mmCIF file of C-alpha atoms in Angstrom:
data_model
loop_
_atom_site.group_PDB
_atom_site.id
_atom_site.type_symbol
_atom_site.label_atom_id
_atom_site.label_comp_id
_atom_site.label_asym_id
_atom_site.label_seq_id
_atom_site.Cartn_x
_atom_site.Cartn_y
_atom_site.Cartn_z
ATOM 1 C CA UNK A 1 -4.031 -1.189 19.812
ATOM 2 C CA UNK A 2 -2.725 1.643 20.694
ATOM 3 C CA UNK A 3 -2.893 4.434 18.586
ATOM 4 C CA UNK A 4 0.723 6.600 17.572
ATOM 5 C CA UNK A 5 -0.138 9.650 19.374
ATOM 6 C CA UNK A 6 -1.510 11.359 22.483
ATOM 7 C CA UNK A 7 -5.155 11.467 22.387
ATOM 8 C CA UNK A 8 -5.893 13.999 25.660
ATOM 9 C CA UNK A 9 -7.453 16.215 23.091
ATOM 10 C CA UNK A 10 -10.461 14.759 23.225
ATOM 11 C CA UNK A 11 -11.075 15.655 26.365
ATOM 12 C CA UNK A 12 -10.762 19.504 25.708
ATOM 13 C CA UNK A 13 -13.571 21.977 25.875
ATOM 14 C CA UNK A 14 -13.712 22.553 22.229
ATOM 15 C CA UNK A 15 -13.826 19.420 20.875
ATOM 16 C CA UNK A 16 -16.769 18.190 18.829
ATOM 17 C CA UNK A 17 -18.188 14.767 18.108
ATOM 18 C CA UNK A 18 -16.597 13.410 14.934
ATOM 19 C CA UNK A 19 -18.020 14.016 11.581
ATOM 20 C CA UNK A 20 -20.089 11.625 9.561
ATOM 21 C CA UNK A 21 -19.976 13.604 6.405
ATOM 22 C CA UNK A 22 -16.471 13.345 5.092
ATOM 23 C CA UNK A 23 -17.331 15.124 1.705
ATOM 24 C CA UNK A 24 -18.293 18.419 4.317
ATOM 25 C CA UNK A 25 -15.203 20.510 3.905
ATOM 26 C CA UNK A 26 -16.986 22.658 6.635
ATOM 27 C CA UNK A 27 -16.925 20.144 9.311
ATOM 28 C CA UNK A 28 -12.861 19.299 8.355
ATOM 29 C CA UNK A 29 -12.294 22.524 9.094
ATOM 30 C CA UNK A 30 -13.979 22.273 12.479
ATOM 31 C CA UNK A 31 -11.872 19.313 12.875
ATOM 32 C CA UNK A 32 -9.107 21.243 12.310
ATOM 33 C CA UNK A 33 -9.746 24.200 14.234
ATOM 34 C CA UNK A 34 -10.658 21.591 17.081
ATOM 35 C CA UNK A 35 -6.951 20.443 17.110
ATOM 36 C CA UNK A 36 -5.598 23.352 17.399
ATOM 37 C CA UNK A 37 -6.593 24.334 20.200
ATOM 38 C CA UNK A 38 -6.210 20.788 21.612
ATOM 39 C CA UNK A 39 -2.975 20.949 20.944
ATOM 40 C CA UNK A 40 -1.848 24.081 21.327
ATOM 41 C CA UNK A 41 1.634 24.923 23.163
ATOM 42 C CA UNK A 42 2.710 20.828 21.924
ATOM 43 C CA UNK A 43 5.274 20.052 19.711
ATOM 44 C CA UNK A 44 5.566 16.920 17.127
ATOM 45 C CA UNK A 45 7.832 15.025 19.212
ATOM 46 C CA UNK A 46 5.481 15.169 22.308
ATOM 47 C CA UNK A 47 2.300 13.999 20.557
ATOM 48 C CA UNK A 48 3.701 11.424 18.703
ATOM 49 C CA UNK A 49 5.197 7.743 19.316
ATOM 50 C CA UNK A 50 8.226 7.895 17.987
ATOM 51 C CA UNK A 51 12.079 9.128 17.243
ATOM 52 C CA UNK A 52 13.857 11.211 15.203
ATOM 53 C CA UNK A 53 16.377 9.538 12.673
ATOM 54 C CA UNK A 54 19.140 11.372 11.304
ATOM 55 C CA UNK A 55 20.945 10.218 7.455
ATOM 56 C CA UNK A 56 23.621 12.492 5.402
ATOM 57 C CA UNK A 57 20.827 14.108 3.712
ATOM 58 C CA UNK A 58 19.585 15.598 7.289
ATOM 59 C CA UNK A 59 17.123 14.336 9.681
ATOM 60 C CA UNK A 60 13.225 12.961 9.805
ATOM 61 C CA UNK A 61 10.028 12.105 12.833
ATOM 62 C CA UNK A 62 9.808 8.064 12.445
ATOM 63 C CA UNK A 63 6.093 7.131 13.894
ATOM 64 C CA UNK A 64 5.693 3.800 15.007
ATOM 65 C CA UNK A 65 3.039 1.615 15.829
ATOM 66 C CA UNK A 66 1.590 -2.020 16.087
ATOM 67 C CA UNK A 67 -1.696 -3.665 15.078
ATOM 68 C CA UNK A 68 -2.745 -7.309 14.984
ATOM 69 C CA UNK A 69 -2.187 -8.918 11.604
ATOM 70 C CA UNK A 70 -1.290 -11.753 9.730
ATOM 71 C CA UNK A 71 -0.578 -12.915 6.970
ATOM 72 C CA UNK A 72 -0.101 -16.961 5.752
ATOM 73 C CA UNK A 73 3.336 -18.322 5.395
ATOM 74 C CA UNK A 74 5.154 -18.534 2.150
ATOM 75 C CA UNK A 75 4.298 -21.755 -0.105
ATOM 76 C CA UNK A 76 5.965 -22.280 -3.085
ATOM 77 C CA UNK A 77 4.707 -25.759 -3.226
ATOM 78 C CA UNK A 78 1.376 -24.197 -3.765
ATOM 79 C CA UNK A 79 2.622 -21.301 -6.147
ATOM 80 C CA UNK A 80 4.561 -23.422 -8.003
ATOM 81 C CA UNK A 81 1.664 -25.442 -8.725
ATOM 82 C CA UNK A 82 -0.900 -22.685 -9.709
ATOM 83 C CA UNK A 83 1.781 -21.391 -12.072
ATOM 84 C CA UNK A 84 3.261 -24.078 -14.211
ATOM 85 C CA UNK A 85 -0.256 -25.813 -14.701
ATOM 86 C CA UNK A 86 -1.569 -22.712 -16.692
ATOM 87 C CA UNK A 87 -0.413 -23.556 -19.980
ATOM 88 C CA UNK A 88 -2.290 -20.561 -21.180
ATOM 89 C CA UNK A 89 0.663 -18.182 -20.073
ATOM 90 C CA UNK A 90 2.400 -19.326 -22.960
ATOM 91 C CA UNK A 91 2.353 -17.793 -26.474
ATOM 92 C CA UNK A 92 0.043 -19.286 -28.717
ATOM 93 C CA UNK A 93 -1.886 -21.678 -26.442
ATOM 94 C CA UNK A 94 -5.367 -20.327 -25.431
ATOM 95 C CA UNK A 95 -8.026 -22.683 -23.552
ATOM 96 C CA UNK A 96 -8.699 -24.762 -27.133
ATOM 97 C CA UNK A 97 -5.291 -25.442 -27.442
ATOM 98 C CA UNK A 98 -4.783 -26.411 -23.981
ATOM 99 C CA UNK A 99 -7.467 -28.730 -23.839
ATOM 100 C CA UNK A 100 -6.382 -30.656 -26.627
ATOM 101 C CA UNK A 101 -2.793 -30.867 -24.795
ATOM 102 C CA UNK A 102 -4.354 -32.283 -21.735
ATOM 103 C CA UNK A 103 -5.921 -34.551 -23.834
ATOM 104 C CA UNK A 104 -1.992 -35.719 -24.747
ATOM 105 C CA UNK A 105 -1.300 -35.806 -20.907
ATOM 106 C CA UNK A 106 0.484 -32.814 -21.701
ATOM 107 C CA UNK A 107 -0.580 -30.950 -18.025
ATOM 108 C CA UNK A 108 2.438 -28.360 -17.080
ATOM 109 C CA UNK A 109 4.388 -25.710 -18.407
ATOM 110 C CA UNK A 110 7.153 -28.453 -18.230
ATOM 111 C CA UNK A 111 5.677 -31.136 -20.271
ATOM 112 C CA UNK A 112 5.777 -28.532 -22.943
ATOM 113 C CA UNK A 113 9.390 -28.926 -23.326
ATOM 114 C CA UNK A 114 8.975 -32.255 -25.160
ATOM 115 C CA UNK A 115 6.916 -29.351 -28.198
ATOM 116 C CA UNK A 116 9.230 -27.246 -29.822
ATOM 117 C CA UNK A 117 6.664 -25.018 -30.737
ATOM 118 C CA UNK A 118 6.095 -24.053 -27.225
ATOM 119 C CA UNK A 119 9.661 -25.160 -26.088
ATOM 120 C CA UNK A 120 11.177 -21.899 -25.981
ATOM 121 C CA UNK A 121 8.552 -19.925 -23.794
ATOM 122 C CA UNK A 122 8.017 -22.601 -21.266
ATOM 123 C CA UNK A 123 12.013 -22.785 -20.899
ATOM 124 C CA UNK A 124 11.695 -18.614 -20.171
ATOM 125 C CA UNK A 125 8.663 -19.767 -17.541
ATOM 126 C CA UNK A 126 10.525 -22.122 -15.930
ATOM 127 C CA UNK A 127 13.717 -20.001 -15.728
ATOM 128 C CA UNK A 128 11.551 -17.268 -14.029
ATOM 129 C CA UNK A 129 9.914 -19.476 -11.105
ATOM 130 C CA UNK A 130 13.054 -18.340 -9.093
ATOM 131 C CA UNK A 131 12.598 -14.930 -9.842
ATOM 132 C CA UNK A 132 9.543 -12.986 -8.707
ATOM 133 C CA UNK A 133 9.874 -10.318 -10.629
ATOM 134 C CA UNK A 134 10.136 -11.997 -13.800
ATOM 135 C CA UNK A 135 7.650 -14.250 -13.107
ATOM 136 C CA UNK A 136 5.015 -11.511 -12.258
ATOM 137 C CA UNK A 137 6.091 -9.804 -15.258
ATOM 138 C CA UNK A 138 5.634 -12.833 -17.438
ATOM 139 C CA UNK A 139 2.623 -13.877 -16.383
ATOM 140 C CA UNK A 140 1.312 -9.519 -16.777
ATOM 141 C CA UNK A 141 2.730 -10.156 -20.380
ATOM 142 C CA UNK A 142 0.490 -12.711 -20.808
ATOM 143 C CA UNK A 143 -2.868 -11.757 -18.260
ATOM 144 C CA UNK A 144 -4.264 -8.464 -16.717
ATOM 145 C CA UNK A 145 -2.600 -7.177 -13.827
ATOM 146 C CA UNK A 146 -5.917 -8.005 -11.778
ATOM 147 C CA UNK A 147 -5.484 -11.826 -12.123
ATOM 148 C CA UNK A 148 -5.674 -14.134 -9.484
ATOM 149 C CA UNK A 149 -2.515 -15.727 -10.444
ATOM 150 C CA UNK A 150 -0.531 -13.387 -9.527
ATOM 151 C CA UNK A 151 -2.383 -13.459 -5.752
ATOM 152 C CA UNK A 152 -0.937 -17.210 -6.051
ATOM 153 C CA UNK A 153 2.666 -16.290 -7.642
ATOM 154 C CA UNK A 154 2.926 -13.576 -4.195
ATOM 155 C CA UNK A 155 3.227 -16.540 -2.408
ATOM 156 C CA UNK A 156 6.549 -17.198 -3.074
ATOM 157 C CA UNK A 157 7.077 -14.839 -0.532
ATOM 158 C CA UNK A 158 7.305 -14.634 3.163
ATOM 159 C CA UNK A 159 5.024 -12.798 4.988
ATOM 160 C CA UNK A 160 7.745 -10.367 6.211
ATOM 161 C CA UNK A 161 9.137 -9.787 2.507
ATOM 162 C CA UNK A 162 6.030 -7.398 1.887
ATOM 163 C CA UNK A 163 6.028 -4.093 2.024
ATOM 164 C CA UNK A 164 2.859 -2.168 2.334
ATOM 165 C CA UNK A 165 3.278 1.495 1.337
ATOM 166 C CA UNK A 166 0.977 4.680 1.338
ATOM 167 C CA UNK A 167 2.096 8.045 0.513
ATOM 168 C CA UNK A 168 0.673 11.764 1.427
ATOM 169 C CA UNK A 169 1.789 14.704 -0.591
ATOM 170 C CA UNK A 170 0.832 18.317 -0.476
ATOM 171 C CA UNK A 171 -0.421 17.921 -4.381
ATOM 172 C CA UNK A 172 -1.213 15.611 -7.233
ATOM 173 C CA UNK A 173 1.904 16.077 -8.739
ATOM 174 C CA UNK A 174 5.874 17.850 -8.346
ATOM 175 C CA UNK A 175 4.844 18.750 -4.566
ATOM 176 C CA UNK A 176 6.741 17.284 -1.628
ATOM 177 C CA UNK A 177 5.828 14.226 0.113
ATOM 178 C CA UNK A 178 5.434 15.088 3.750
ATOM 179 C CA UNK A 179 4.294 11.374 4.493
ATOM 180 C CA UNK A 180 5.669 7.785 3.380
ATOM 181 C CA UNK A 181 3.780 4.439 5.528
ATOM 182 C CA UNK A 182 5.658 1.702 5.447
ATOM 183 C CA UNK A 183 4.764 -1.624 7.178
ATOM 184 C CA UNK A 184 5.911 -5.214 7.519
ATOM 185 C CA UNK A 185 4.008 -8.081 9.109
ATOM 186 C CA UNK A 186 5.934 -10.288 10.984
ATOM 187 C CA UNK A 187 5.027 -12.079 14.444
ATOM 188 C CA UNK A 188 1.403 -11.722 14.435
ATOM 189 C CA UNK A 189 1.273 -8.041 14.115
ATOM 190 C CA UNK A 190 1.780 -4.910 11.378
ATOM 191 C CA UNK A 191 4.579 -2.990 12.369
ATOM 192 C CA UNK A 192 3.637 0.696 11.035
ATOM 193 C CA UNK A 193 6.547 3.229 10.060
ATOM 194 C CA UNK A 194 5.385 6.517 8.712
ATOM 195 C CA UNK A 195 8.442 8.952 8.151
ATOM 196 C CA UNK A 196 7.149 12.304 8.826
ATOM 197 C CA UNK A 197 8.638 15.335 7.194
ATOM 198 C CA UNK A 198 8.320 18.260 9.944
ATOM 199 C CA UNK A 199 9.113 20.678 7.795
ATOM 200 C CA UNK A 200 9.123 20.257 3.410
ATOM 201 C CA UNK A 201 12.883 20.709 3.788
ATOM 202 C CA UNK A 202 13.315 16.973 5.563
ATOM 203 C CA UNK A 203 11.672 15.273 2.639
ATOM 204 C CA UNK A 204 14.735 14.236 1.066
ATOM 205 C CA UNK A 205 15.862 12.389 4.913
ATOM 206 C CA UNK A 206 12.347 10.842 4.239
ATOM 207 C CA UNK A 207 12.993 9.531 0.941
ATOM 208 C CA UNK A 208 16.756 8.245 1.788
ATOM 209 C CA UNK A 209 15.384 7.067 4.596
ATOM 210 C CA UNK A 210 12.885 4.754 3.225
ATOM 211 C CA UNK A 211 14.718 3.269 0.417
ATOM 212 C CA UNK A 212 16.547 0.891 1.728
ATOM 213 C CA UNK A 213 13.351 -1.202 2.829
ATOM 214 C CA UNK A 214 11.832 -0.436 -0.823
ATOM 215 C CA UNK A 215 15.276 -2.020 -2.343
ATOM 216 C CA UNK A 216 15.837 -4.493 -0.098
ATOM 217 C CA UNK A 217 16.868 -7.793 -1.910
ATOM 218 C CA UNK A 218 13.454 -10.346 -1.645
ATOM 219 C CA UNK A 219 10.989 -6.909 -1.369
ATOM 220 C CA UNK A 220 7.491 -7.521 -2.561
ATOM 221 C CA UNK A 221 6.107 -3.821 -3.019
ATOM 222 C CA UNK A 222 2.183 -3.515 -1.886
ATOM 223 C CA UNK A 223 0.557 -0.659 -2.862
ATOM 224 C CA UNK A 224 -3.484 0.435 -3.590
ATOM 225 C CA UNK A 225 -2.578 2.201 -6.535
ATOM 226 C CA UNK A 226 0.642 2.217 -6.072
ATOM 227 C CA UNK A 227 1.659 1.752 -9.618
ATOM 228 C CA UNK A 228 -0.405 4.813 -11.108
ATOM 229 C CA UNK A 229 0.359 7.283 -7.917
ATOM 230 C CA UNK A 230 2.532 5.935 -5.323
ATOM 231 C CA UNK A 231 5.717 4.570 -6.825
ATOM 232 C CA UNK A 232 5.828 7.256 -10.059
ATOM 233 C CA UNK A 233 5.507 10.462 -7.226
ATOM 234 C CA UNK A 234 8.327 8.566 -5.064
ATOM 235 C CA UNK A 235 10.460 7.904 -8.442
ATOM 236 C CA UNK A 236 9.821 12.143 -9.556
ATOM 237 C CA UNK A 237 10.535 13.159 -5.531
ATOM 238 C CA UNK A 238 14.228 11.086 -5.716
ATOM 239 C CA UNK A 239 15.018 12.303 -9.344
ATOM 240 C CA UNK A 240 14.712 15.952 -7.956
ATOM 241 C CA UNK A 241 16.644 15.156 -4.906
ATOM 242 C CA UNK A 242 19.416 13.406 -6.878
ATOM 243 C CA UNK A 243 19.181 10.086 -5.201
ATOM 244 C CA UNK A 244 19.661 6.751 -7.164
ATOM 245 C CA UNK A 245 17.407 4.734 -7.322
ATOM 246 C CA UNK A 246 15.811 1.386 -9.241
ATOM 247 C CA UNK A 247 12.333 0.374 -7.432
ATOM 248 C CA UNK A 248 12.205 -2.500 -9.315
ATOM 249 C CA UNK A 249 10.837 -4.814 -6.475
ATOM 250 C CA UNK A 250 7.766 -6.940 -7.565
ATOM 251 C CA UNK A 251 4.567 -5.114 -7.418
ATOM 252 C CA UNK A 252 1.006 -5.820 -6.067
ATOM 253 C CA UNK A 253 -1.149 -3.389 -7.077
ATOM 254 C CA UNK A 254 -4.581 -4.137 -4.870
ATOM 255 C CA UNK A 255 -6.681 -1.754 -6.461
ATOM 256 C CA UNK A 256 -6.652 -3.826 -9.704
ATOM 257 C CA UNK A 257 -7.502 -7.262 -7.622
ATOM 258 C CA UNK A 258 -10.508 -5.303 -5.364
ATOM 259 C CA UNK A 259 -11.847 -3.742 -8.587
ATOM 260 C CA UNK A 260 -12.108 -7.508 -10.623
ATOM 261 C CA UNK A 261 -13.233 -9.089 -7.484
ATOM 262 C CA UNK A 262 -15.756 -6.164 -5.720
ATOM 263 C CA UNK A 263 -16.448 -4.196 -8.988
ATOM 264 C CA UNK A 264 -20.056 -5.713 -9.550
ATOM 265 C CA UNK A 265 -21.269 -6.112 -5.955
ATOM 266 C CA UNK A 266 -20.090 -2.674 -4.605
ATOM 267 C CA UNK A 267 -20.475 1.328 -5.984
ATOM 268 C CA UNK A 268 -16.987 2.358 -5.641
ATOM 269 C CA UNK A 269 -13.575 0.363 -5.158
ATOM 270 C CA UNK A 270 -12.176 3.495 -3.232
ATOM 271 C CA UNK A 271 -10.204 2.542 -0.407
ATOM 272 C CA UNK A 272 -12.862 3.879 1.511
ATOM 273 C CA UNK A 273 -15.641 2.312 0.269
ATOM 274 C CA UNK A 274 -14.042 -0.800 0.313
ATOM 275 C CA UNK A 275 -13.283 -0.437 4.094
ATOM 276 C CA UNK A 276 -16.975 0.449 4.438
ATOM 277 C CA UNK A 277 -17.989 -2.238 2.479
ATOM 278 C CA UNK A 278 -15.836 -5.348 2.479
ATOM 279 C CA UNK A 279 -14.052 -4.753 6.298
ATOM 280 C CA UNK A 280 -16.488 -3.266 8.128
ATOM 281 C CA UNK A 281 -14.279 -0.871 9.375
ATOM 282 C CA UNK A 282 -15.839 2.966 10.005
ATOM 283 C CA UNK A 283 -13.206 5.750 10.340
ATOM 284 C CA UNK A 284 -13.901 8.684 12.719
ATOM 285 C CA UNK A 285 -12.081 11.634 12.709
ATOM 286 C CA UNK A 286 -10.661 11.256 9.342
ATOM 287 C CA UNK A 287 -9.328 14.083 7.341
ATOM 288 C CA UNK A 288 -10.113 14.073 3.505
ATOM 289 C CA UNK A 289 -7.138 13.620 1.054
ATOM 290 C CA UNK A 290 -7.832 16.291 -0.606
ATOM 291 C CA UNK A 291 -7.440 18.303 2.265
ATOM 292 C CA UNK A 292 -4.652 17.145 3.449
ATOM 293 C CA UNK A 293 -2.184 20.108 1.882
ATOM 294 C CA UNK A 294 -4.638 22.334 3.722
ATOM 295 C CA UNK A 295 -4.085 20.484 7.243
ATOM 296 C CA UNK A 296 -0.194 20.069 6.736
ATOM 297 C CA UNK A 297 0.011 23.971 5.665
ATOM 298 C CA UNK A 298 -2.184 25.058 8.991
ATOM 299 C CA UNK A 299 0.084 23.199 10.790
ATOM 300 C CA UNK A 300 3.430 24.960 9.310
ATOM 301 C CA UNK A 301 1.667 28.135 9.504
ATOM 302 C CA UNK A 302 1.160 28.070 13.111
ATOM 303 C CA UNK A 303 3.610 25.435 14.370
ATOM 304 C CA UNK A 304 0.909 23.564 15.787
ATOM 305 C CA UNK A 305 0.713 19.272 15.687
ATOM 306 C CA UNK A 306 -2.961 18.794 15.878
ATOM 307 C CA UNK A 307 -3.980 18.834 12.447
ATOM 308 C CA UNK A 308 -0.937 16.306 11.424
ATOM 309 C CA UNK A 309 -2.932 13.802 14.340
ATOM 310 C CA UNK A 310 -6.096 12.611 11.477
ATOM 311 C CA UNK A 311 -3.209 13.179 8.779
ATOM 312 C CA UNK A 312 -0.969 10.106 10.198
ATOM 313 C CA UNK A 313 -4.066 8.434 11.449
ATOM 314 C CA UNK A 314 -5.409 8.832 7.902
ATOM 315 C CA UNK A 315 -2.301 7.158 6.632
ATOM 316 C CA UNK A 316 -1.725 4.357 9.137
ATOM 317 C CA UNK A 317 -5.260 3.206 8.447
ATOM 318 C CA UNK A 318 -4.655 3.626 4.805
ATOM 319 C CA UNK A 319 -2.092 1.270 5.244
ATOM 320 C CA UNK A 320 -3.716 -1.431 7.678
ATOM 321 C CA UNK A 321 -6.793 -1.481 5.359
ATOM 322 C CA UNK A 322 -4.653 -1.904 2.637
ATOM 323 C CA UNK A 323 -2.765 -5.304 4.580
ATOM 324 C CA UNK A 324 -6.066 -6.458 5.069
ATOM 325 C CA UNK A 325 -7.719 -6.556 1.869
ATOM 326 C CA UNK A 326 -4.306 -8.031 0.484
ATOM 327 C CA UNK A 327 -4.891 -10.761 3.158
ATOM 328 C CA UNK A 328 -8.423 -11.228 2.107
ATOM 329 C CA UNK A 329 -7.750 -11.154 -1.752
ATOM 330 C CA UNK A 330 -5.166 -14.047 -1.296
ATOM 331 C CA UNK A 331 -7.355 -15.824 1.100
ATOM 332 C CA UNK A 332 -5.146 -15.972 4.001
ATOM 333 C CA UNK A 333 -7.064 -16.482 6.777
ATOM 334 C CA UNK A 334 -9.838 -14.088 8.597
ATOM 335 C CA UNK A 335 -8.064 -11.752 6.151
ATOM 336 C CA UNK A 336 -5.787 -10.488 8.374
ATOM 337 C CA UNK A 337 -7.162 -9.366 11.865
ATOM 338 C CA UNK A 338 -10.381 -7.779 13.579
ATOM 339 C CA UNK A 339 -11.248 -3.779 12.352
ATOM 340 C CA UNK A 340 -8.668 -1.738 13.800
ATOM 341 C CA UNK A 341 -11.376 1.167 14.821
ATOM 342 C CA UNK A 342 -15.629 1.279 14.438
#
């Protein structure tokens, strides 16, 4: 795997060893200063592997990279069996009622069509099987957003349908998005595209550029805490620029599933903690999320792209780890791929 930026700065005399205490802001600022020294005189286009793209609202820069990664193939038979085999998805059926119905030979939601009391809700679920958006809404109506049945429902989708999303912003609300990372898995690798705003004025172009991916027919969105943060944030910024959007694709938020799976074995279910405790990934030269705005402001003030390097790499690693955790939670093969960085 090659990183999507020029790493020659590491041989610069001012470079210090990677810091370990990620919460130490002073160490992060030393890294920032080293990056400024190592990339002096360079332009964004010289540093990152990518290209400029244009749309009616302007231009932005897309950083592109690939990492080995795989997901299991689409398996609608398995998904249908899992969903229709769970009678408790129908209103009025709990575990005791399910057992009584099973004793009468009623074992699938389709069998409930013979029972007038349950026929209406059963028919609605049967109709939603062909519509993942409707199906996941039905499951969430009866269950929590962490229910493993949702992961089974994700198997109605082919690997190429999943869009893995992560954003970097200049604040927690109502500030510009500076980086939008999207990825899709195909052909044994995950292709990551990161839409970088070289100035805050390029945010509108970046949002317009990613919208076709987010709203493509058949797309299923995968995020980490994206229900609470990434998607509402994108909606807010789209509205500010007057860009109409639906953003109603089926959404699988890995944070919910991760908490259900590892909350009793890990002290924290933050993405960084899951990387270390579950994936065995240890990042080097990482920028803490809270300091992304400071690194970007240094780039804006100086024009030096060095401080952008760990921001772009942080976002890329977030997306790859998100995809690997999703694969692991679904039980796909070896959970995606070998650790990308150690």
